PDB file of C-alpha atoms in Angstrom:
ATOM      1  CA  ASP A   1     -43.104  37.928  23.181  1.00  0.00           C
ATOM      2  CA  THR A   2     -42.550  34.778  20.896  1.00  0.00           C
ATOM      3  CA  GLY A   3     -44.970  35.741  18.158  1.00  0.00           C
ATOM      4  CA  VAL A   4     -47.846  33.775  16.803  1.00  0.00           C
ATOM      5  CA  SER A   5     -47.532  30.090  17.075  1.00  0.00           C
ATOM      6  CA  GLN A   6     -49.391  27.248  15.314  1.00  0.00           C
ATOM      7  CA  ASN A   7     -49.583  23.628  15.919  1.00  0.00           C
ATOM      8  CA  PRO A   8     -49.116  21.163  14.476  1.00  0.00           C
ATOM      9  CA  ARG A   9     -46.722  22.464  11.718  1.00  0.00           C
ATOM     10  CA  HIS A  10     -47.660  19.485   9.511  1.00  0.00           C
ATOM     11  CA  LYS A  11     -50.636  17.158   9.423  1.00  0.00           C
ATOM     12  CA  ILE A  12     -51.242  14.217   7.124  1.00  0.00           C
ATOM     13  CA  THR A  13     -54.676  12.591   7.344  1.00  0.00           C
ATOM     14  CA  LYS A  14     -56.851  10.277   5.363  1.00  0.00           C
ATOM     15  CA  ARG A  15     -59.856  11.455   3.495  1.00  0.00           C
ATOM     16  CA  GLY A  16     -62.900  11.473   5.810  1.00  0.00           C
ATOM     17  CA  GLN A  17     -61.022  12.030   8.937  1.00  0.00           C
ATOM     18  CA  ASN A  18     -61.442  15.036  11.357  1.00  0.00           C
ATOM     19  CA  VAL A  19     -58.504  17.336  12.005  1.00  0.00           C
ATOM     20  CA  THR A  20     -57.989  20.241  14.478  1.00  0.00           C
ATOM     21  CA  PHE A  21     -55.442  22.990  14.307  1.00  0.00           C
ATOM     22  CA  ARG A  22     -54.459  25.466  17.036  1.00  0.00           C
ATOM     23  CA  CYS A  23     -53.228  28.977  16.957  1.00  0.00           C
ATOM     24  CA  ASP A  24     -51.780  30.899  19.834  1.00  0.00           C
ATOM     25  CA  PRO A  25     -51.707  34.714  18.968  1.00  0.00           C
ATOM     26  CA  ILE A  26     -49.472  37.399  20.469  1.00  0.00           C
ATOM     27  CA  SER A  27     -50.777  37.728  24.018  1.00  0.00           C
ATOM     28  CA  GLU A  28     -52.100  41.321  24.012  1.00  0.00           C
ATOM     29  CA  HIS A  29     -53.701  41.032  20.566  1.00  0.00           C
ATOM     30  CA  ASN A  30     -57.590  41.049  20.608  1.00  0.00           C
ATOM     31  CA  ARG A  31     -58.118  40.271  16.790  1.00  0.00           C
ATOM     32  CA  LEU A  32     -57.345  36.880  15.198  1.00  0.00           C
ATOM     33  CA  TYR A  33     -57.660  35.763  11.673  1.00  0.00           C
ATOM     34  CA  TRP A  34     -57.484  32.440   9.774  1.00  0.00           C
ATOM     35  CA  TYR A  35     -56.344  32.297   6.180  1.00  0.00           C
ATOM     36  CA  ARG A  36     -55.996  29.440   3.757  1.00  0.00           C
ATOM     37  CA  GLN A  37     -53.122  29.185   1.185  1.00  0.00           C
ATOM     38  CA  THR A  38     -53.177  26.711  -1.652  1.00  0.00           C
ATOM     39  CA  LEU A  39     -50.124  25.848  -3.677  1.00  0.00           C
ATOM     40  CA  GLY A  40     -49.064  28.701  -5.869  1.00  0.00           C
ATOM     41  CA  GLN A  41     -51.756  31.143  -4.594  1.00  0.00           C
ATOM     42  CA  GLY A  42     -51.791  33.793  -2.055  1.00  0.00           C
ATOM     43  CA  PRO A  43     -53.464  33.437   1.347  1.00  0.00           C
ATOM     44  CA  GLU A  44     -57.378  33.652   1.367  1.00  0.00           C
ATOM     45  CA  PHE A  45     -59.451  34.963   4.302  1.00  0.00           C
ATOM     46  CA  LEU A  46     -61.369  32.435   6.100  1.00  0.00           C
ATOM     47  CA  THR A  47     -62.642  33.900   9.364  1.00  0.00           C
ATOM     48  CA  TYR A  48     -62.117  36.683  11.957  1.00  0.00           C
ATOM     49  CA  PHE A  49     -62.477  36.759  15.816  1.00  0.00           C
ATOM     50  CA  GLN A  50     -62.447  39.908  17.908  1.00  0.00           C
ATOM     51  CA  ASN A  51     -61.915  38.570  21.403  1.00  0.00           C
ATOM     52  CA  GLU A  52     -64.104  35.434  21.661  1.00  0.00           C
ATOM     53  CA  ALA A  53     -66.689  36.639  19.060  1.00  0.00           C
ATOM     54  CA  GLN A  54     -66.488  35.292  15.483  1.00  0.00           C
ATOM     55  CA  LEU A  55     -67.513  38.307  13.453  1.00  0.00           C
ATOM     56  CA  GLU A  56     -67.006  37.196   9.849  1.00  0.00           C
ATOM     57  CA  LYS A  57     -66.829  33.972   8.053  1.00  0.00           C
ATOM     58  CA  SER A  58     -65.829  33.641   4.386  1.00  0.00           C
ATOM     59  CA  ARG A  59     -67.914  31.590   1.924  1.00  0.00           C
ATOM     60  CA  LEU A  60     -64.823  29.340   1.768  1.00  0.00           C
ATOM     61  CA  LEU A  61     -65.648  28.204   5.203  1.00  0.00           C
ATOM     62  CA  SER A  62     -68.097  25.414   4.344  1.00  0.00           C
ATOM     63  CA  ASP A  63     -70.175  23.730   7.139  1.00  0.00           C
ATOM     64  CA  ARG A  64     -67.414  20.997   7.599  1.00  0.00           C
ATOM     65  CA  PHE A  65     -65.292  23.880   9.043  1.00  0.00           C
ATOM     66  CA  SER A  66     -65.670  25.288  12.473  1.00  0.00           C
ATOM     67  CA  ALA A  67     -63.509  27.757  14.385  1.00  0.00           C
ATOM     68  CA  GLU A  68     -63.508  28.751  18.037  1.00  0.00           C
ATOM     69  CA  ARG A  69     -61.768  31.205  20.200  1.00  0.00           C
ATOM     70  CA  PRO A  70     -62.769  30.440  23.740  1.00  0.00           C
ATOM     71  CA  LYS A  71     -62.001  33.133  26.334  1.00  0.00           C
ATOM     72  CA  GLY A  72     -60.459  35.284  23.539  1.00  0.00           C
ATOM     73  CA  SER A  73     -57.071  33.604  23.862  1.00  0.00           C
ATOM     74  CA  PHE A  74     -56.051  30.630  21.530  1.00  0.00           C
ATOM     75  CA  SER A  75     -58.168  29.570  18.608  1.00  0.00           C
ATOM     76  CA  THR A  76     -58.940  26.205  17.075  1.00  0.00           C
ATOM     77  CA  LEU A  77     -59.920  25.419  13.478  1.00  0.00           C
ATOM     78  CA  GLU A  78     -61.546  22.167  13.024  1.00  0.00           C
ATOM     79  CA  ILE A  79     -62.291  20.460   9.655  1.00  0.00           C
ATOM     80  CA  GLN A  80     -64.628  17.569   9.621  1.00  0.00           C
ATOM     81  CA  ARG A  81     -64.803  14.751   7.049  1.00  0.00           C
ATOM     82  CA  THR A  82     -61.693  16.099   5.304  1.00  0.00           C
ATOM     83  CA  GLU A  83     -61.514  16.120   1.464  1.00  0.00           C
ATOM     84  CA  GLN A  84     -58.501  16.157  -0.805  1.00  0.00           C
ATOM     85  CA  GLY A  85     -59.391  19.725  -1.758  1.00  0.00           C
ATOM     86  CA  ASP A  86     -58.810  20.696   1.833  1.00  0.00           C
ATOM     87  CA  SER A  87     -55.114  20.228   1.405  1.00  0.00           C
ATOM     88  CA  ALA A  88     -53.465  23.646   1.934  1.00  0.00           C
ATOM     89  CA  MET A  89     -51.456  25.677   4.380  1.00  0.00           C
ATOM     90  CA  TYR A  90     -53.746  27.243   7.041  1.00  0.00           C
ATOM     91  CA  LEU A  91     -52.390  30.437   8.392  1.00  0.00           C
ATOM     92  CA  CYS A  92     -53.301  32.206  11.578  1.00  0.00           C
ATOM     93  CA  ALA A  93     -52.551  36.101  12.157  1.00  0.00           C
ATOM     94  CA  SER A  94     -53.289  38.375  15.020  1.00  0.00           C
ATOM     95  CA  SER A  95     -53.438  42.082  15.453  1.00  0.00           C
ATOM     96  CA  GLY A  96     -54.311  44.621  18.170  1.00  0.00           C
ATOM     97  CA  GLY A  97     -52.296  45.942  21.047  1.00  0.00           C
ATOM     98  CA  SER A  98     -50.849  49.477  21.322  1.00  0.00           C
ATOM     99  CA  ARG A  99     -48.124  49.680  18.737  1.00  0.00           C
ATOM    100  CA  ASP A 100     -49.965  49.329  15.413  1.00  0.00           C
ATOM    101  CA  SER A 101     -53.307  47.932  16.200  1.00  0.00           C
ATOM    102  CA  TYR A 102     -54.206  46.863  12.514  1.00  0.00           C
ATOM    103  CA  GLU A 103     -50.873  45.329  11.517  1.00  0.00           C
ATOM    104  CA  GLN A 104     -51.325  41.565  11.260  1.00  0.00           C
ATOM    105  CA  TYR A 105     -48.639  39.177  12.560  1.00  0.00           C
ATOM    106  CA  PHE A 106     -48.689  35.810  10.956  1.00  0.00           C
ATOM    107  CA  GLY A 107     -47.722  32.482  12.377  1.00  0.00           C
ATOM    108  CA  PRO A 108     -45.736  29.798  10.412  1.00  0.00           C
ATOM    109  CA  GLY A 109     -48.863  27.866   9.339  1.00  0.00           C
ATOM    110  CA  THR A 110     -50.156  24.275   9.549  1.00  0.00           C
ATOM    111  CA  ARG A 111     -49.644  22.330   6.322  1.00  0.00           C
ATOM    112  CA  LEU A 112     -52.486  19.895   5.831  1.00  0.00           C
ATOM    113  CA  THR A 113     -52.206  16.912   3.460  1.00  0.00           C
ATOM    114  CA  VAL A 114     -55.282  14.855   2.853  1.00  0.00           C
ATOM    115  CA  THR A 115     -54.619  11.415   1.222  1.00  0.00           C
TER     116      THR A 115
ATOM    117  CA  GLY B   1     -65.048  43.306  -5.131  1.00  0.00           C
ATOM    118  CA  ASN B   2     -61.516  44.077  -4.104  1.00  0.00           C
ATOM    119  CA  SER B   3     -58.634  42.204  -5.718  1.00  0.00           C
ATOM    120  CA  VAL B   4     -54.860  42.322  -6.260  1.00  0.00           C
ATOM    121  CA  THR B   5     -52.973  41.178  -9.467  1.00  0.00           C
ATOM    122  CA  GLN B   6     -49.202  40.872  -9.364  1.00  0.00           C
ATOM    123  CA  MET B   7     -46.776  39.697 -12.039  1.00  0.00           C
ATOM    124  CA  GLU B   8     -46.140  35.956 -12.425  1.00  0.00           C
ATOM    125  CA  GLY B   9     -42.970  34.491 -11.427  1.00  0.00           C
ATOM    126  CA  PRO B  10     -40.417  33.079 -11.052  1.00  0.00           C
ATOM    127  CA  VAL B  11     -38.256  36.002 -11.362  1.00  0.00           C
ATOM    128  CA  THR B  12     -34.685  35.013 -11.688  1.00  0.00           C
ATOM    129  CA  LEU B  13     -31.864  37.648 -11.105  1.00  0.00           C
ATOM    130  CA  SER B  14     -28.238  37.804 -10.633  1.00  0.00           C
ATOM    131  CA  GLU B  15     -26.929  39.237  -7.443  1.00  0.00           C
ATOM    132  CA  GLU B  16     -26.760  43.142  -7.435  1.00  0.00           C
ATOM    133  CA  ALA B  17     -29.385  43.330 -10.255  1.00  0.00           C
ATOM    134  CA  PHE B  18     -32.431  45.714 -10.186  1.00  0.00           C
ATOM    135  CA  LEU B  19     -35.716  44.269  -9.035  1.00  0.00           C
ATOM    136  CA  THR B  20     -39.238  45.326 -10.038  1.00  0.00           C
ATOM    137  CA  ILE B  21     -42.301  43.179  -9.081  1.00  0.00           C
ATOM    138  CA  ASN B  22     -45.452  44.706 -10.472  1.00  0.00           C
ATOM    139  CA  CYS B  23     -48.746  44.950  -8.429  1.00  0.00           C
ATOM    140  CA  THR B  24     -51.998  46.439  -9.354  1.00  0.00           C
ATOM    141  CA  TYR B  25     -55.260  46.493  -7.417  1.00  0.00           C
ATOM    142  CA  THR B  26     -58.951  47.120  -7.594  1.00  0.00           C
ATOM    143  CA  ALA B  27     -60.651  48.397  -4.619  1.00  0.00           C
ATOM    144  CA  THR B  28     -63.491  50.654  -3.411  1.00  0.00           C
ATOM    145  CA  GLY B  29     -62.620  53.484  -1.073  1.00  0.00           C
ATOM    146  CA  TYR B  30     -59.136  54.037   0.201  1.00  0.00           C
ATOM    147  CA  PRO B  31     -57.289  50.790   1.084  1.00  0.00           C
ATOM    148  CA  SER B  32     -53.960  50.407   2.613  1.00  0.00           C
ATOM    149  CA  LEU B  33     -51.388  48.498   0.588  1.00  0.00           C
ATOM    150  CA  PHE B  34     -48.794  45.985   1.705  1.00  0.00           C
ATOM    151  CA  TRP B  35     -45.918  43.745   0.569  1.00  0.00           C
ATOM    152  CA  TYR B  36     -45.364  40.625   2.543  1.00  0.00           C
ATOM    153  CA  VAL B  37     -42.486  38.265   2.127  1.00  0.00           C
ATOM    154  CA  GLN B  38     -42.379  34.514   2.744  1.00  0.00           C
ATOM    155  CA  TYR B  39     -38.935  32.955   3.104  1.00  0.00           C
ATOM    156  CA  PRO B  40     -38.729  29.210   2.674  1.00  0.00           C
ATOM    157  CA  GLY B  41     -40.223  27.245   5.681  1.00  0.00           C
ATOM    158  CA  GLU B  42     -41.290  30.464   7.421  1.00  0.00           C
ATOM    159  CA  GLY B  43     -44.426  32.510   7.940  1.00  0.00           C
ATOM    160  CA  LEU B  44     -45.404  35.760   6.164  1.00  0.00           C
ATOM    161  CA  GLN B  45     -43.634  38.778   7.318  1.00  0.00           C
ATOM    162  CA  LEU B  46     -44.693  42.360   6.590  1.00  0.00           C
ATOM    163  CA  LEU B  47     -41.978  43.969   4.296  1.00  0.00           C
ATOM    164  CA  LEU B  48     -43.490  47.401   3.892  1.00  0.00           C
ATOM    165  CA  LYS B  49     -46.775  49.235   3.743  1.00  0.00           C
ATOM    166  CA  ALA B  50     -48.395  52.465   2.689  1.00  0.00           C
ATOM    167  CA  THR B  51     -51.630  53.847   3.837  1.00  0.00           C
ATOM    168  CA  LYS B  52     -52.599  56.667   1.603  1.00  0.00           C
ATOM    169  CA  ALA B  53     -51.893  57.804  -2.028  1.00  0.00           C
ATOM    170  CA  ASP B  54     -48.397  58.914  -2.833  1.00  0.00           C
ATOM    171  CA  ASP B  55     -47.053  57.296   0.353  1.00  0.00           C
ATOM    172  CA  LYS B  56     -43.758  55.505  -0.061  1.00  0.00           C
ATOM    173  CA  GLY B  57     -43.140  52.389   2.038  1.00  0.00           C
ATOM    174  CA  SER B  58     -39.571  51.253   2.515  1.00  0.00           C
ATOM    175  CA  ASN B  59     -37.646  48.560   4.358  1.00  0.00           C
ATOM    176  CA  LYS B  60     -34.374  46.682   3.997  1.00  0.00           C
ATOM    177  CA  GLY B  61     -33.660  48.385   0.696  1.00  0.00           C
ATOM    178  CA  PHE B  62     -37.110  47.598  -0.808  1.00  0.00           C
ATOM    179  CA  GLU B  63     -39.611  50.364  -1.661  1.00  0.00           C
ATOM    180  CA  ALA B  64     -42.998  50.817  -3.087  1.00  0.00           C
ATOM    181  CA  THR B  65     -45.106  53.930  -3.889  1.00  0.00           C
ATOM    182  CA  TYR B  66     -48.891  54.018  -3.453  1.00  0.00           C
ATOM    183  CA  ARG B  67     -50.142  55.345  -6.886  1.00  0.00           C
ATOM    184  CA  LYS B  68     -53.849  55.968  -6.870  1.00  0.00           C
ATOM    185  CA  GLU B  69     -53.960  57.244 -10.466  1.00  0.00           C
ATOM    186  CA  THR B  70     -52.565  53.865 -11.882  1.00  0.00           C
ATOM    187  CA  THR B  71     -53.873  51.723  -8.929  1.00  0.00           C
ATOM    188  CA  SER B  72     -50.427  50.329  -8.544  1.00  0.00           C
ATOM    189  CA  PHE B  73     -47.856  49.525  -5.806  1.00  0.00           C
ATOM    190  CA  HIS B  74     -44.842  48.111  -7.544  1.00  0.00           C
ATOM    191  CA  LEU B  75     -41.977  46.730  -5.397  1.00  0.00           C
ATOM    192  CA  GLU B  76     -38.475  47.856  -6.350  1.00  0.00           C
ATOM    193  CA  LYS B  77     -35.041  47.198  -4.946  1.00  0.00           C
ATOM    194  CA  GLY B  78     -31.873  48.591  -6.440  1.00  0.00           C
ATOM    195  CA  SER B  79     -29.503  45.799  -5.770  1.00  0.00           C
ATOM    196  CA  VAL B  80     -30.802  42.273  -4.718  1.00  0.00           C
ATOM    197  CA  GLN B  81     -28.827  39.826  -2.663  1.00  0.00           C
ATOM    198  CA  VAL B  82     -29.051  35.979  -2.598  1.00  0.00           C
ATOM    199  CA  SER B  83     -30.813  36.357   0.792  1.00  0.00           C
ATOM    200  CA  ASP B  84     -33.718  38.128  -0.798  1.00  0.00           C
ATOM    201  CA  SER B  85     -34.749  34.863  -2.525  1.00  0.00           C
ATOM    202  CA  ALA B  86     -38.421  34.293  -1.353  1.00  0.00           C
ATOM    203  CA  VAL B  87     -41.967  34.635  -2.425  1.00  0.00           C
ATOM    204  CA  TYR B  88     -43.377  38.272  -2.380  1.00  0.00           C
ATOM    205  CA  PHE B  89     -47.067  38.925  -1.991  1.00  0.00           C
ATOM    206  CA  CYS B  90     -48.862  42.237  -2.624  1.00  0.00           C
ATOM    207  CA  ALA B  91     -51.838  42.803  -0.518  1.00  0.00           C
ATOM    208  CA  LEU B  92     -54.550  45.302   0.340  1.00  0.00           C
ATOM    209  CA  SER B  93     -56.931  45.946   3.218  1.00  0.00           C
ATOM    210  CA  SER B  94     -59.518  48.428   4.101  1.00  0.00           C
ATOM    211  CA  ILE B  95     -60.682  48.845   7.698  1.00  0.00           C
ATOM    212  CA  SER B  96     -64.427  47.985   8.135  1.00  0.00           C
ATOM    213  CA  GLY B  97     -66.309  47.181  11.362  1.00  0.00           C
ATOM    214  CA  GLY B  98     -63.116  47.576  13.293  1.00  0.00           C
ATOM    215  CA  TYR B  99     -60.833  45.180  11.660  1.00  0.00           C
ATOM    216  CA  ASN B 100     -59.007  44.949   8.279  1.00  0.00           C
ATOM    217  CA  LYS B 101     -59.182  41.755   6.185  1.00  0.00           C
ATOM    218  CA  LEU B 102     -56.155  41.186   3.906  1.00  0.00           C
ATOM    219  CA  ILE B 103     -56.665  40.458   0.232  1.00  0.00           C
ATOM    220  CA  PHE B 104     -53.502  38.960  -1.388  1.00  0.00           C
ATOM    221  CA  GLY B 105     -52.177  38.546  -4.841  1.00  0.00           C
ATOM    222  CA  ALA B 106     -50.945  35.129  -6.022  1.00  0.00           C
ATOM    223  CA  GLY B 107     -47.356  35.817  -5.102  1.00  0.00           C
ATOM    224  CA  THR B 108     -44.248  36.143  -7.013  1.00  0.00           C
ATOM    225  CA  ARG B 109     -41.271  33.812  -6.462  1.00  0.00           C
ATOM    226  CA  LEU B 110     -37.867  35.612  -6.653  1.00  0.00           C
ATOM    227  CA  ALA B 111     -34.680  33.623  -7.117  1.00  0.00           C
ATOM    228  CA  VAL B 112     -31.375  35.389  -6.795  1.00  0.00           C
ATOM    229  CA  HIS B 113     -28.200  33.649  -7.868  1.00  0.00           C
ATOM    230  CA  PRO B 114     -24.550  34.649  -7.063  1.00  0.00           C
TER     231      PRO B 114
END
């Protein structure tokens, strides 16, 4: 298994544009998490999926943000009408499987810069 | 609500020096505690964990003990190497509804020079 992957690794966009990020979790993991990390801070929880169901959304996730996990496999995070305050690293993590079902494995992140 | 506070960085040490990074937490119930490490250009990696009071987590020469009486989980290493230079995050989680959401501290940057 190659671990959690995220694409793209970097995204530069102009304010007002829409962006979409993709996360591919470890294949046998049924839980998937999105976090946001701003410069000099620790990651903050955004949302959680169990299989295809989105079970929790942080208040950080405004109505410009939407996340999906069709068929319980990969997930996408879309930001509409981006703002400069959206500039951050977006991290995906997954957990589940048989070994340690609650340990979260993180991807390398997508760094978003809004100009 | 739950929160994690860790010492501000950067921490700059010479190779083979002793390392302590302080972490304290506020939580209801009985959370699990973690240290994650982020090397430059890489994702977060779990360094060690402890799931109950008085447990000691250890890995790669690092260790931390879950102290419920002082609500602390300080990270220590007896002799740091240049390759330990990274950002270290203390985190907690509690399992609720069948999943665990991680709450992180702000991170402490460690720089080790030869």
